[in-house]
Short mmCIF file of C-alpha atoms and ligand atoms in Angstrom, two decimals:
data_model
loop_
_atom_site.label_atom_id
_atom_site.label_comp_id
_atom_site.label_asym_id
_atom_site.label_seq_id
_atom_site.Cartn_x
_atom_site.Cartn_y
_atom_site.Cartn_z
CA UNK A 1 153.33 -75.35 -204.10
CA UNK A 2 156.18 -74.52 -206.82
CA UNK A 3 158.29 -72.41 -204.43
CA UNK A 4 157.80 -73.92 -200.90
CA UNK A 5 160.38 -75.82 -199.43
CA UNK A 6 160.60 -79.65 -198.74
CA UNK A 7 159.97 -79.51 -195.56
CA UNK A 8 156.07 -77.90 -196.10
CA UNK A 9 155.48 -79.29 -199.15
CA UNK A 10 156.50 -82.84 -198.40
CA UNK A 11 156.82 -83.73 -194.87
CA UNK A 12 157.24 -87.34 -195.33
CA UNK A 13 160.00 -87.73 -197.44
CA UNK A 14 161.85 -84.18 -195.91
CA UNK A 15 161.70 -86.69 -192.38
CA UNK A 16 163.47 -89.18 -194.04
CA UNK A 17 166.39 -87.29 -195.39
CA UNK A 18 166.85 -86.10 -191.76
CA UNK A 19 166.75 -89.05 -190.73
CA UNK A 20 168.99 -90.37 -192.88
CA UNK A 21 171.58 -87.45 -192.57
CA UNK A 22 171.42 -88.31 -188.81
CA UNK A 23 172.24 -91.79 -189.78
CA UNK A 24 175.15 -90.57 -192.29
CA UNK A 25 176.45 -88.77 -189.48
CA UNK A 26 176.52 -90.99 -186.15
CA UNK A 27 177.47 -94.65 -187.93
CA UNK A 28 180.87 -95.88 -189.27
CA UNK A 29 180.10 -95.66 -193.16
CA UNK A 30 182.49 -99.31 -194.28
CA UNK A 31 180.66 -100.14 -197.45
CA UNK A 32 183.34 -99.65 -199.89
CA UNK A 33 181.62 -98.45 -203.22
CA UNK A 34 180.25 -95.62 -200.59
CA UNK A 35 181.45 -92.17 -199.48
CA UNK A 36 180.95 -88.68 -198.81
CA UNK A 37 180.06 -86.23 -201.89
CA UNK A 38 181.38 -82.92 -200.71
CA UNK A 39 179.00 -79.93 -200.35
CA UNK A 40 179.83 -78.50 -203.88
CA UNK A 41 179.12 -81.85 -205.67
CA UNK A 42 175.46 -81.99 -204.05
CA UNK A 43 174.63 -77.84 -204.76
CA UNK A 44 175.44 -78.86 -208.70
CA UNK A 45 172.68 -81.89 -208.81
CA UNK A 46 170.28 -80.03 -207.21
CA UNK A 47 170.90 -77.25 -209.39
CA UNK A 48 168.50 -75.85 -212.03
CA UNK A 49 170.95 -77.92 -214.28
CA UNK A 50 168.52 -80.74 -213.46
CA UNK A 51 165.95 -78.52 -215.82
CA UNK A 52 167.77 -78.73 -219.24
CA UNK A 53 167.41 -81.29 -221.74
CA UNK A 54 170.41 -81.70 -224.60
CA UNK A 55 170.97 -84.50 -225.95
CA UNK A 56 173.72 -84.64 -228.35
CA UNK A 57 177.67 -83.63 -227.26
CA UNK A 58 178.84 -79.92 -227.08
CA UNK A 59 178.16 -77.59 -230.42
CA UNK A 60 176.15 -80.77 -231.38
CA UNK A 61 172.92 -80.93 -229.52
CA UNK A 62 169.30 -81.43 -230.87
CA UNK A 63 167.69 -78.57 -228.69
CA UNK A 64 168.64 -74.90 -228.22
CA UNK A 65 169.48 -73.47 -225.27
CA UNK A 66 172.87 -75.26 -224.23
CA UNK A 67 174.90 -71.73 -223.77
CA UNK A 68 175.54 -72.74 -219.94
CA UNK A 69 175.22 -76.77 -220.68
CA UNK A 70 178.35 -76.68 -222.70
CA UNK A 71 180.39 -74.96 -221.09
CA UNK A 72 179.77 -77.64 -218.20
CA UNK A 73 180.23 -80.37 -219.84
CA UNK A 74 183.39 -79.35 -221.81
CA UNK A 75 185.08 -78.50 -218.30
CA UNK A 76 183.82 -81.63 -217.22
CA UNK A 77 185.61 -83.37 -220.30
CA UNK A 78 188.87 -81.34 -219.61
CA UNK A 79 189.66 -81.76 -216.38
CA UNK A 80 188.96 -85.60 -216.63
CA UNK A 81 191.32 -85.57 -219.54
CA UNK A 82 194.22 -83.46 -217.86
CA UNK A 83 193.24 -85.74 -214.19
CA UNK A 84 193.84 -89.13 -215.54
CA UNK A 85 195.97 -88.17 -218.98
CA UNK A 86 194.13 -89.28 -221.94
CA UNK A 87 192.50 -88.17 -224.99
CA UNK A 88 188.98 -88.68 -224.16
CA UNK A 89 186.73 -88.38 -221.50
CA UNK A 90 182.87 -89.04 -222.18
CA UNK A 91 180.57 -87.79 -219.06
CA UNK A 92 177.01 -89.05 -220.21
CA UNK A 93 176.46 -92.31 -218.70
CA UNK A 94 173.79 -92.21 -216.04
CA UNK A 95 175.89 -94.77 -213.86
CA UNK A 96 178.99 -96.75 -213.51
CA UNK A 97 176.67 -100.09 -215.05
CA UNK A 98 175.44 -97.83 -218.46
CA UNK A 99 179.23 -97.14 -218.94
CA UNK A 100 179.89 -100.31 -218.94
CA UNK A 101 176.89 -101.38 -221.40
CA UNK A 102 178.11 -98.00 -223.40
CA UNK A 103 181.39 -100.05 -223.86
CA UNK A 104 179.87 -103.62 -225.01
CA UNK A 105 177.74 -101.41 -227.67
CA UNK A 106 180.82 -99.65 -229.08
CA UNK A 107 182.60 -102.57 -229.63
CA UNK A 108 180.38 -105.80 -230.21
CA UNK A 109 177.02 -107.38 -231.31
CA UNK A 110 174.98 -109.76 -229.78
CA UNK A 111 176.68 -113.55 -228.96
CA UNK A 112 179.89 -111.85 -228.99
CA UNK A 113 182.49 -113.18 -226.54
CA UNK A 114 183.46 -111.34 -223.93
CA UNK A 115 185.39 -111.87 -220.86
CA UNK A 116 185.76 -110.86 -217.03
CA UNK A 117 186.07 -111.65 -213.95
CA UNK A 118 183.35 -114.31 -212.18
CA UNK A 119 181.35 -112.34 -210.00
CA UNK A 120 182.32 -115.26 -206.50
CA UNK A 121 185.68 -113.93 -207.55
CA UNK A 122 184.90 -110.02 -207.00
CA UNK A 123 184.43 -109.56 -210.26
CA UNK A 124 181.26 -107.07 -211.32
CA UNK A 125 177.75 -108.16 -212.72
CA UNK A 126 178.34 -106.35 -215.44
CA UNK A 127 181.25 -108.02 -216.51
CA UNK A 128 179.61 -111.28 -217.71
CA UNK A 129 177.84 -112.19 -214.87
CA UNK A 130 174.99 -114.57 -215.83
CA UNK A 131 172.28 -113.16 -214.66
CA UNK A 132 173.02 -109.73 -216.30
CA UNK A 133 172.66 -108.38 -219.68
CA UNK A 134 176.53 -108.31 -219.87
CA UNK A 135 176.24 -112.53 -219.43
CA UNK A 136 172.89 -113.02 -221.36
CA UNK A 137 173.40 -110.90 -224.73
CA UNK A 138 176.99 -111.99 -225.20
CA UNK A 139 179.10 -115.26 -224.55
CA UNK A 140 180.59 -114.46 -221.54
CA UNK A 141 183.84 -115.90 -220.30
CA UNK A 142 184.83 -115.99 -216.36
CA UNK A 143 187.90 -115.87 -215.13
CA UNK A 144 189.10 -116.03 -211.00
CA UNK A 145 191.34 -116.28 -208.44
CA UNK A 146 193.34 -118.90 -207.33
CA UNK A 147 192.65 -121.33 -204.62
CA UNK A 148 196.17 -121.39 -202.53
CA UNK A 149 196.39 -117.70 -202.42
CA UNK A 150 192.97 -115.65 -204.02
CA UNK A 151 194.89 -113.33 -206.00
CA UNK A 152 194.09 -113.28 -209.86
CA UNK A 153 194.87 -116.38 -211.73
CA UNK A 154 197.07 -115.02 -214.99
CA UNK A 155 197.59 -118.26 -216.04
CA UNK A 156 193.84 -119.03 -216.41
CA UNK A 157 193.30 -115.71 -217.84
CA UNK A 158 196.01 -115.93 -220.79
CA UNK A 159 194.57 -119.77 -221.25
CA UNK A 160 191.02 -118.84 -221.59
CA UNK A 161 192.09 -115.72 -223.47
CA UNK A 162 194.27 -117.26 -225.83
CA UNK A 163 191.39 -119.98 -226.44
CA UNK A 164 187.84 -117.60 -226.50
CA UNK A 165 189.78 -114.62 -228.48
CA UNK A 166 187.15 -112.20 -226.32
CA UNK A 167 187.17 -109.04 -228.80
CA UNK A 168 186.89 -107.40 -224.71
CA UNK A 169 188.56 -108.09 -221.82
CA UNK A 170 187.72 -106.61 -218.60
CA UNK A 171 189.55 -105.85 -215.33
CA UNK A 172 189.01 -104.32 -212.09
CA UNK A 173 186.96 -106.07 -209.72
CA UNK A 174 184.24 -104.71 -206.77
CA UNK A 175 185.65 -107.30 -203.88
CA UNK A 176 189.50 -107.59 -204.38
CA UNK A 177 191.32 -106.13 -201.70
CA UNK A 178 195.05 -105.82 -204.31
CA UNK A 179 196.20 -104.19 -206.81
CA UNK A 180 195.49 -105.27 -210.20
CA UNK A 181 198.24 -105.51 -212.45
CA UNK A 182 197.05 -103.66 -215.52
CA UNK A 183 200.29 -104.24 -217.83
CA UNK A 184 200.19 -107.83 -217.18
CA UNK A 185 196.43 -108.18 -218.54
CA UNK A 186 197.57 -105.54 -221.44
CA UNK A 187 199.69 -107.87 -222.64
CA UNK A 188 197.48 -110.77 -222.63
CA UNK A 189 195.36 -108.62 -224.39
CA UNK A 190 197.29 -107.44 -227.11
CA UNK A 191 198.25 -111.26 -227.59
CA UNK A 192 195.07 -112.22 -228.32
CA UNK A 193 193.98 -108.84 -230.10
CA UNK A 194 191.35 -108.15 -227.59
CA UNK A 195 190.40 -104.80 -226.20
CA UNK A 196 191.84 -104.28 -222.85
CA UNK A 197 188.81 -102.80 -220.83
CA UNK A 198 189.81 -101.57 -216.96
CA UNK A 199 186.83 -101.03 -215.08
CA UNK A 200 188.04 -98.30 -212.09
CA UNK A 201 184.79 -97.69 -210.75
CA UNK A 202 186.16 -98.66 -207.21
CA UNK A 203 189.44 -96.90 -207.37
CA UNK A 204 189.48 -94.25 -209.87
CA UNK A 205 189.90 -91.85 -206.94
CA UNK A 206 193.31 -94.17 -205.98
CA UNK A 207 194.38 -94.09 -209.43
CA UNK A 208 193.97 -89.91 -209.41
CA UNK A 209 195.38 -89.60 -206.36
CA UNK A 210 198.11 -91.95 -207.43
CA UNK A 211 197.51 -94.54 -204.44
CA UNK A 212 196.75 -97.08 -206.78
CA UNK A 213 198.55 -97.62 -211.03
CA UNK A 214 196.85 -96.06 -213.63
CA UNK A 215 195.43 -98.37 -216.37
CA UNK A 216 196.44 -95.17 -218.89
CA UNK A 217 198.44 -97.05 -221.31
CA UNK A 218 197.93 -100.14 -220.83
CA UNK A 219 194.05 -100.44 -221.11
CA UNK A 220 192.39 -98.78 -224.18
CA UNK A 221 189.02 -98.42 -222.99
CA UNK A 222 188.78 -97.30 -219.37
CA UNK A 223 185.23 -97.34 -217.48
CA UNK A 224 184.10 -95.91 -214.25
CA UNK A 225 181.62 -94.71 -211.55
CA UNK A 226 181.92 -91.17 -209.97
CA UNK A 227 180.72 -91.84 -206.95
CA UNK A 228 183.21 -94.30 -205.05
CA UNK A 229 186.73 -92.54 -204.00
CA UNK A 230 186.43 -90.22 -206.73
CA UNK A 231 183.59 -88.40 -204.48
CA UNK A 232 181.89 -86.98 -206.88
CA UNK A 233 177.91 -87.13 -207.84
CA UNK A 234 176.54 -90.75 -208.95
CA UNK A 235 177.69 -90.82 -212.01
CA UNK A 236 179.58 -93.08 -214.96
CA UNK A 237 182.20 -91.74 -217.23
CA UNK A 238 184.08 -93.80 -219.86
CA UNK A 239 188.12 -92.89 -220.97
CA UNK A 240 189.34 -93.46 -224.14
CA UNK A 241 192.81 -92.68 -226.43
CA UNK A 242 191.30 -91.22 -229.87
CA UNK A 243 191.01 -94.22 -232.00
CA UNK A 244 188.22 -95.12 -230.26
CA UNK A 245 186.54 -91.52 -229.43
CA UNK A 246 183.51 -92.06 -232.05
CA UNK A 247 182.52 -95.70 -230.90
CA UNK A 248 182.12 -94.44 -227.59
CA UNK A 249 180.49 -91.34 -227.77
CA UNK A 250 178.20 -92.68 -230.37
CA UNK A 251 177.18 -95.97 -228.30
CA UNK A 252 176.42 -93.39 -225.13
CA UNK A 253 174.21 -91.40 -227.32
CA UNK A 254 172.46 -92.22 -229.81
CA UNK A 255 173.28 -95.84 -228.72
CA UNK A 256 172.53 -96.39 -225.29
CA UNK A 257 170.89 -93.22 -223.50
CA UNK A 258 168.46 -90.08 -223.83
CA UNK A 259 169.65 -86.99 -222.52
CA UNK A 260 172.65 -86.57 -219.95
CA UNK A 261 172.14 -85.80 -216.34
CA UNK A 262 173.78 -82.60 -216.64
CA UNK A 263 173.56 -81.55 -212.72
CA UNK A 264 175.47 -84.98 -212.30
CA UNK A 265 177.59 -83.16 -215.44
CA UNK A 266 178.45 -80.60 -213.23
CA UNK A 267 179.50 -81.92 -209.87
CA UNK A 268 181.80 -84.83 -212.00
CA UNK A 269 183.61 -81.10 -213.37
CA UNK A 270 183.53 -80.32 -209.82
CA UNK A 271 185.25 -83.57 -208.19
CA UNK A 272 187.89 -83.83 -211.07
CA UNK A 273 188.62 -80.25 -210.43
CA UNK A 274 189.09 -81.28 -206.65
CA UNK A 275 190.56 -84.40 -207.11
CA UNK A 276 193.60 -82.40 -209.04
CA UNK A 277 194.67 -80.75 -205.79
CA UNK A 278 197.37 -81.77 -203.35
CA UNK A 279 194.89 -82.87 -200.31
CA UNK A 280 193.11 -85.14 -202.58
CA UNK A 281 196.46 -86.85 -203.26
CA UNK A 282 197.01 -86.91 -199.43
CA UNK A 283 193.38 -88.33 -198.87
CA UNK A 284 194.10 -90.83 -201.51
CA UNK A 285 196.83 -92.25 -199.80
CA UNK A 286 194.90 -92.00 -196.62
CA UNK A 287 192.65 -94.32 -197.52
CA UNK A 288 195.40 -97.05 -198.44
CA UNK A 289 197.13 -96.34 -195.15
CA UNK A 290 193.92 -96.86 -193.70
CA UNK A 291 193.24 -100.01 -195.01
CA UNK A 292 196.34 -101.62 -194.16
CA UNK A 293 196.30 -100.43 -190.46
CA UNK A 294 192.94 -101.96 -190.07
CA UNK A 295 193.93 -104.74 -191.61
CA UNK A 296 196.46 -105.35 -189.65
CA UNK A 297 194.40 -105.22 -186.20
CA UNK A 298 192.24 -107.31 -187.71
CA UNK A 299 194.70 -109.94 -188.28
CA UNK A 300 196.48 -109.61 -184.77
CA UNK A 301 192.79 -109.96 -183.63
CA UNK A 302 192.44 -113.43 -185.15
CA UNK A 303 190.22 -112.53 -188.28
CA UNK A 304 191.18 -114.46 -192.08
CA UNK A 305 191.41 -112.02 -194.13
CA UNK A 306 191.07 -112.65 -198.06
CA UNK A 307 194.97 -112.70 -199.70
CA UNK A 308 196.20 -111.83 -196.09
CA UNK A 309 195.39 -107.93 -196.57
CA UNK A 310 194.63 -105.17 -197.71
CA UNK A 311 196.66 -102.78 -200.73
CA UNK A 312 194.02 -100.44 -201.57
CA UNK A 313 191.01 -99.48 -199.96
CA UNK A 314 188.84 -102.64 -199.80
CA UNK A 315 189.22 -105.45 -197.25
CA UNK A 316 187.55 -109.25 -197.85
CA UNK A 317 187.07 -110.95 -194.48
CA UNK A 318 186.42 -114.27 -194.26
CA UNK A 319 184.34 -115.13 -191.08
CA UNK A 320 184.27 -118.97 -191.25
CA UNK A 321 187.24 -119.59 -188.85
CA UNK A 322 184.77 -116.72 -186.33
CA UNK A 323 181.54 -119.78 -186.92
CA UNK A 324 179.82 -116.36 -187.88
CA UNK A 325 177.75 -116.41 -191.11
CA UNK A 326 179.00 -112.69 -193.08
CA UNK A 327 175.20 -111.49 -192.75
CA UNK A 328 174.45 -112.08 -188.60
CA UNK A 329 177.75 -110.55 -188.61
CA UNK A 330 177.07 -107.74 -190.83
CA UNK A 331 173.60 -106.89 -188.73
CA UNK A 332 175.30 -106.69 -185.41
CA UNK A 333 178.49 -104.54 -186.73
CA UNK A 334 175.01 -102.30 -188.26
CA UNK A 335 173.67 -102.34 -184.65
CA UNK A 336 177.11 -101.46 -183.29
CA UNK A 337 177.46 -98.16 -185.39
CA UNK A 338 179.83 -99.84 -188.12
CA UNK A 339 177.90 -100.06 -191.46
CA UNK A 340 179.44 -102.85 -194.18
CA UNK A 341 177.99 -105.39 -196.26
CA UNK A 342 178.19 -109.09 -196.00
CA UNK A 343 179.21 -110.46 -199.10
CA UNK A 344 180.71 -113.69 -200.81
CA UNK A 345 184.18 -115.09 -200.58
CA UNK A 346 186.27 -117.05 -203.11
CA UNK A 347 185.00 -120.30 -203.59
CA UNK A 348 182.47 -119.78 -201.14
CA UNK A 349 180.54 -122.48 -199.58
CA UNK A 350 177.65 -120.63 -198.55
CA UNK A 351 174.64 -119.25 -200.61
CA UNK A 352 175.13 -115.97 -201.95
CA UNK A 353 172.68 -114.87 -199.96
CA UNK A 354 173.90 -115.54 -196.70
CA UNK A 355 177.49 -115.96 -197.64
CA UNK A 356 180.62 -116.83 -195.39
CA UNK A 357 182.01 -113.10 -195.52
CA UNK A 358 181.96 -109.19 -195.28
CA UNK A 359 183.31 -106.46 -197.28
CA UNK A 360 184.58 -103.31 -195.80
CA UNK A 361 186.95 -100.26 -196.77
CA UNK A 362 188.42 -97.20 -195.82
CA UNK A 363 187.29 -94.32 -198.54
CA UNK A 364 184.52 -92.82 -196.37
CA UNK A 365 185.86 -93.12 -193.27
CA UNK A 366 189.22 -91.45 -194.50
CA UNK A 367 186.80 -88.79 -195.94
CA UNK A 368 186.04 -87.49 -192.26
CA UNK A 369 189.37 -87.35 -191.27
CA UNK A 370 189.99 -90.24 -189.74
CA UNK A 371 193.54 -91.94 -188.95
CA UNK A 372 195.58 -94.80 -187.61
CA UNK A 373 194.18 -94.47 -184.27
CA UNK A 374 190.48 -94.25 -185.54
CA UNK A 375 191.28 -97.41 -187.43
CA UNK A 376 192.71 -99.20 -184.39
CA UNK A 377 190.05 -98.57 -182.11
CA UNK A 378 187.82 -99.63 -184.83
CA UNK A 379 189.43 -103.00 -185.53
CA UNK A 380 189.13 -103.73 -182.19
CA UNK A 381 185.30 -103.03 -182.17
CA UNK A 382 184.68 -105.01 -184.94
CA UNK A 383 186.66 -107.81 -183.22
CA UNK A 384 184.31 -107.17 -180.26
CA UNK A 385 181.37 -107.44 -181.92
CA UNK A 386 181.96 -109.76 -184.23
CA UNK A 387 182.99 -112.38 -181.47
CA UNK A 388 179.94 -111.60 -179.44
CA UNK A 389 177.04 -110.66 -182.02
CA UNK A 390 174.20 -111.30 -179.48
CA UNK A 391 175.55 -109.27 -176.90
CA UNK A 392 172.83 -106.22 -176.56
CA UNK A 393 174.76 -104.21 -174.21
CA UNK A 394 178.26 -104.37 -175.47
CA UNK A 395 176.46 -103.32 -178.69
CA UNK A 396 174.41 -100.43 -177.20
CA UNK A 397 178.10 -99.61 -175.41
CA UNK A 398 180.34 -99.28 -178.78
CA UNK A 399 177.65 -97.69 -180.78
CA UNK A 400 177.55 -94.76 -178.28
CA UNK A 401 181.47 -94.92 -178.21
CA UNK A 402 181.02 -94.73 -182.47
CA UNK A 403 178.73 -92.00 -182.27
CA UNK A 404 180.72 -89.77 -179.71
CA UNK A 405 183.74 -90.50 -182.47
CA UNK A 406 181.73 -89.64 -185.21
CA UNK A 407 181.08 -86.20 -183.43
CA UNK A 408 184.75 -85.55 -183.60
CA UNK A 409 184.74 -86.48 -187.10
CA UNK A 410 181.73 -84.81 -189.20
CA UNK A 411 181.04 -85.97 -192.28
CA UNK A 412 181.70 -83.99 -195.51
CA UNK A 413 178.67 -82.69 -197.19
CA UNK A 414 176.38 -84.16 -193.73
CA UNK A 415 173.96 -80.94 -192.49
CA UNK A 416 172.76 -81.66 -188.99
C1 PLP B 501 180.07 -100.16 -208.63
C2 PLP B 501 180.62 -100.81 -209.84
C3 PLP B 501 179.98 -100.70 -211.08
C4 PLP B 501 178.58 -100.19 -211.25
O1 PLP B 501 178.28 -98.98 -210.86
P1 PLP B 501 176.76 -98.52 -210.63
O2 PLP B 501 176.92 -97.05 -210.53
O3 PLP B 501 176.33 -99.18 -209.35
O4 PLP B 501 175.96 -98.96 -211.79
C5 PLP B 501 180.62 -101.21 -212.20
N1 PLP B 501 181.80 -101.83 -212.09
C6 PLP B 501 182.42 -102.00 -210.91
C7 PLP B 501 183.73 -102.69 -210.87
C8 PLP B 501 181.84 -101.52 -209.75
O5 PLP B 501 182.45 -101.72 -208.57
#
């Protein structure tokens, strides 16, 4: 069996991958955490790179054997560092929610306090959330938005900062359709002597492309997946200036994790490597233009958006104004050929499970080329369906319209 391909040796499972590059292909991907790997990213993790164990860091590792490894993951390391100009780049964790644990081991002990962003604000699980580790193993203050306008309440922060003394404080969010104003929470920060943490997982392809400000010198710990608009493999990768080099490296491994996934190692050295070239700086602010066009037929077409609109490449609608619960929204838009998530809204009054909203953005979408035009004509679908979510045939009729768009457009990295 060792050398026969998927499709003889598994049958099952080689059906569902074609299947699901079929779906990749023919639907609208809108989920904003998702996107397109390209081609080169997906040869390196299924590479015999997935083979080799070796644990440890480059010219440190507790197995022999890491000729090739290391000279992966150091050009991994190096053209993170050049990309995003710091001192430190560590490439180990398995996933943008390890980095983040990777940082809370570095830095504190159990019952420490700790503060982020309230997940029914858009902030992350893993930033204090109660139900995760991140709000059960340390006291975990929440801050949010405000009521008149959703965007981040700085007062509240500095007040609960200034009274908690969190030894970290994390930004960046997973549902906030603005910018977030990294100098203003470094200098809360440094007030209070806290670390300044800025979680990028959503945007660190924004801030490379420089669509979006870089946290570089203003947060001292910097966290992130490599999967969202970076477009690289899933992965997790934590920044850091010097001072802090051994704390993190040291809470990734030993600390927190076995050996790295060094396939993943390779196709993060790949998308940094990518992301350093012109067109990724053009597809970065693609996606933001993006955004705000769709935004903006969305809001001549009646919808509330969260804050108004969009400035990166996330947008929060609000459906309660439509009488459309965010999930029987979310199904039909799936049915239609337009794939988001449905999703919670500042002070929400649904249940989270069947909350008042739905998330969407603009980084896969932008990955297959799309433009202003794409992003008209898919406002106005969205509209359509969104008004009418029973209607089978208009359905049937815009998913075929999707799907004969999506032929224009393939999808990066998408074998039919
Ligand atoms: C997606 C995300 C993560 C977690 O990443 P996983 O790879 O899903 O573990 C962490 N923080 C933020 C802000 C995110 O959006």
């Amino acid at each position: 069996m060792a050398d026969l391909p998927l499709t003889e040796v598994d049958p099952e499972i080689a059906e569902c991958i074609r299947d699901e590059e079929k779906r990749q292909h023919e639907k609208l991907r809108l989920i904003p955490s998702e996107n397109y790997a390209t081609r080169a990213v997906m040869e390196a993790c299924g590479s015999v790179l997935n083979n080799k164990y070796s644990e440890g860091y480059a010219g440190k590792r507790y197995y022999e054997g890491q000729q090739n490894i290391d000279k992966v993951e150091q050009l991994a390391i190096e053209r993170l560092k050049k990309l995003y100009g710091v001192d430190h780049a560590n490439v180990q964790p398995y996933s943008g929610s390890p980095a983040n644990l990777g940082v809370y081991f570095a830095f504190c002990k159990p019952g420490d306090t700790i503060m982020g962003m309230g997940l029914p604000s858009g902030g992350h699980l893993t930033h204090g959330w109660k139900v995760s580790i991140s709000g059960k193993y340390f006291n975990a203050i929440q801050y949010g938005v405000r009521r008149e306008d959703h965007r981040i309440d700085f007062d509240e922060v500095a007040k609960l900062a200034r009274e908690h003394k969190p030894k970290l404080l994390f930004c960046g969010a997973t549902a906030y359709p603005r910018v977030v104003d990294f100098p203003k929470f470094a200098e809360i920060a440094r007030e209070v002597g806290s670390i300044l943490v800025a979680d990028i997982a959503h945007i660190s392809g924004l801030v490379a492309g420089g669509s979006h400000p870089s946290p570089v010198g203003h947060a001292e710990v910097i966290s992130s997946t490599t999967h969202k608009t970076l477009r690289g493999p899933r992965g997790g990768m934590i920044l850091c200036n010097d001072e802090h080099k051994k704390a993190i490296d040291r809470a990734v491994f030993p600390g927190l994790q076995g050996g790295p996934h060094n396939g993943t190692t390779a196709g993060i050295a790949i998308a940094a490597k990518l992301a350093m070239a012109d067109d990724f700086k053009a597809y970065a602010h693609a996606i933001v233009d993006n955004s705000r066009t769709l935004a903006d037929t969305l809001v001549s077409r009646g919808f509330d958006l969260v804050t108004g609109g969009s400035d990166n490449h996330l947008i929060l609608i609000d459906l309660t104004n439509k009488d459309v619960p965010g999930k029987v929204a979310a199904q039909a838009l799936d049915r239609a050929g337009m794939v988001a998530n449905y999703n919670s809204v500042p002070f929400d009054t649904r249940k989270p499970f069947d909350p008042s909203g739905i998330r969407l953005g603009t980084p896969a979408i932008t990955s297959r080329g799309m433009g202003a035009d794409e992003m008209k004509r898919l406002g106005n679908w969205m509209a359509d369906v969104v008004e009418d979510t029973e209607n089978e045939g208009l359905i049937t009729r815009i998913a075929g319209e999707i799907k004969d768009l999506c032929d224009q457009f393939p999808a990066p990295g998408v074998r039919l």
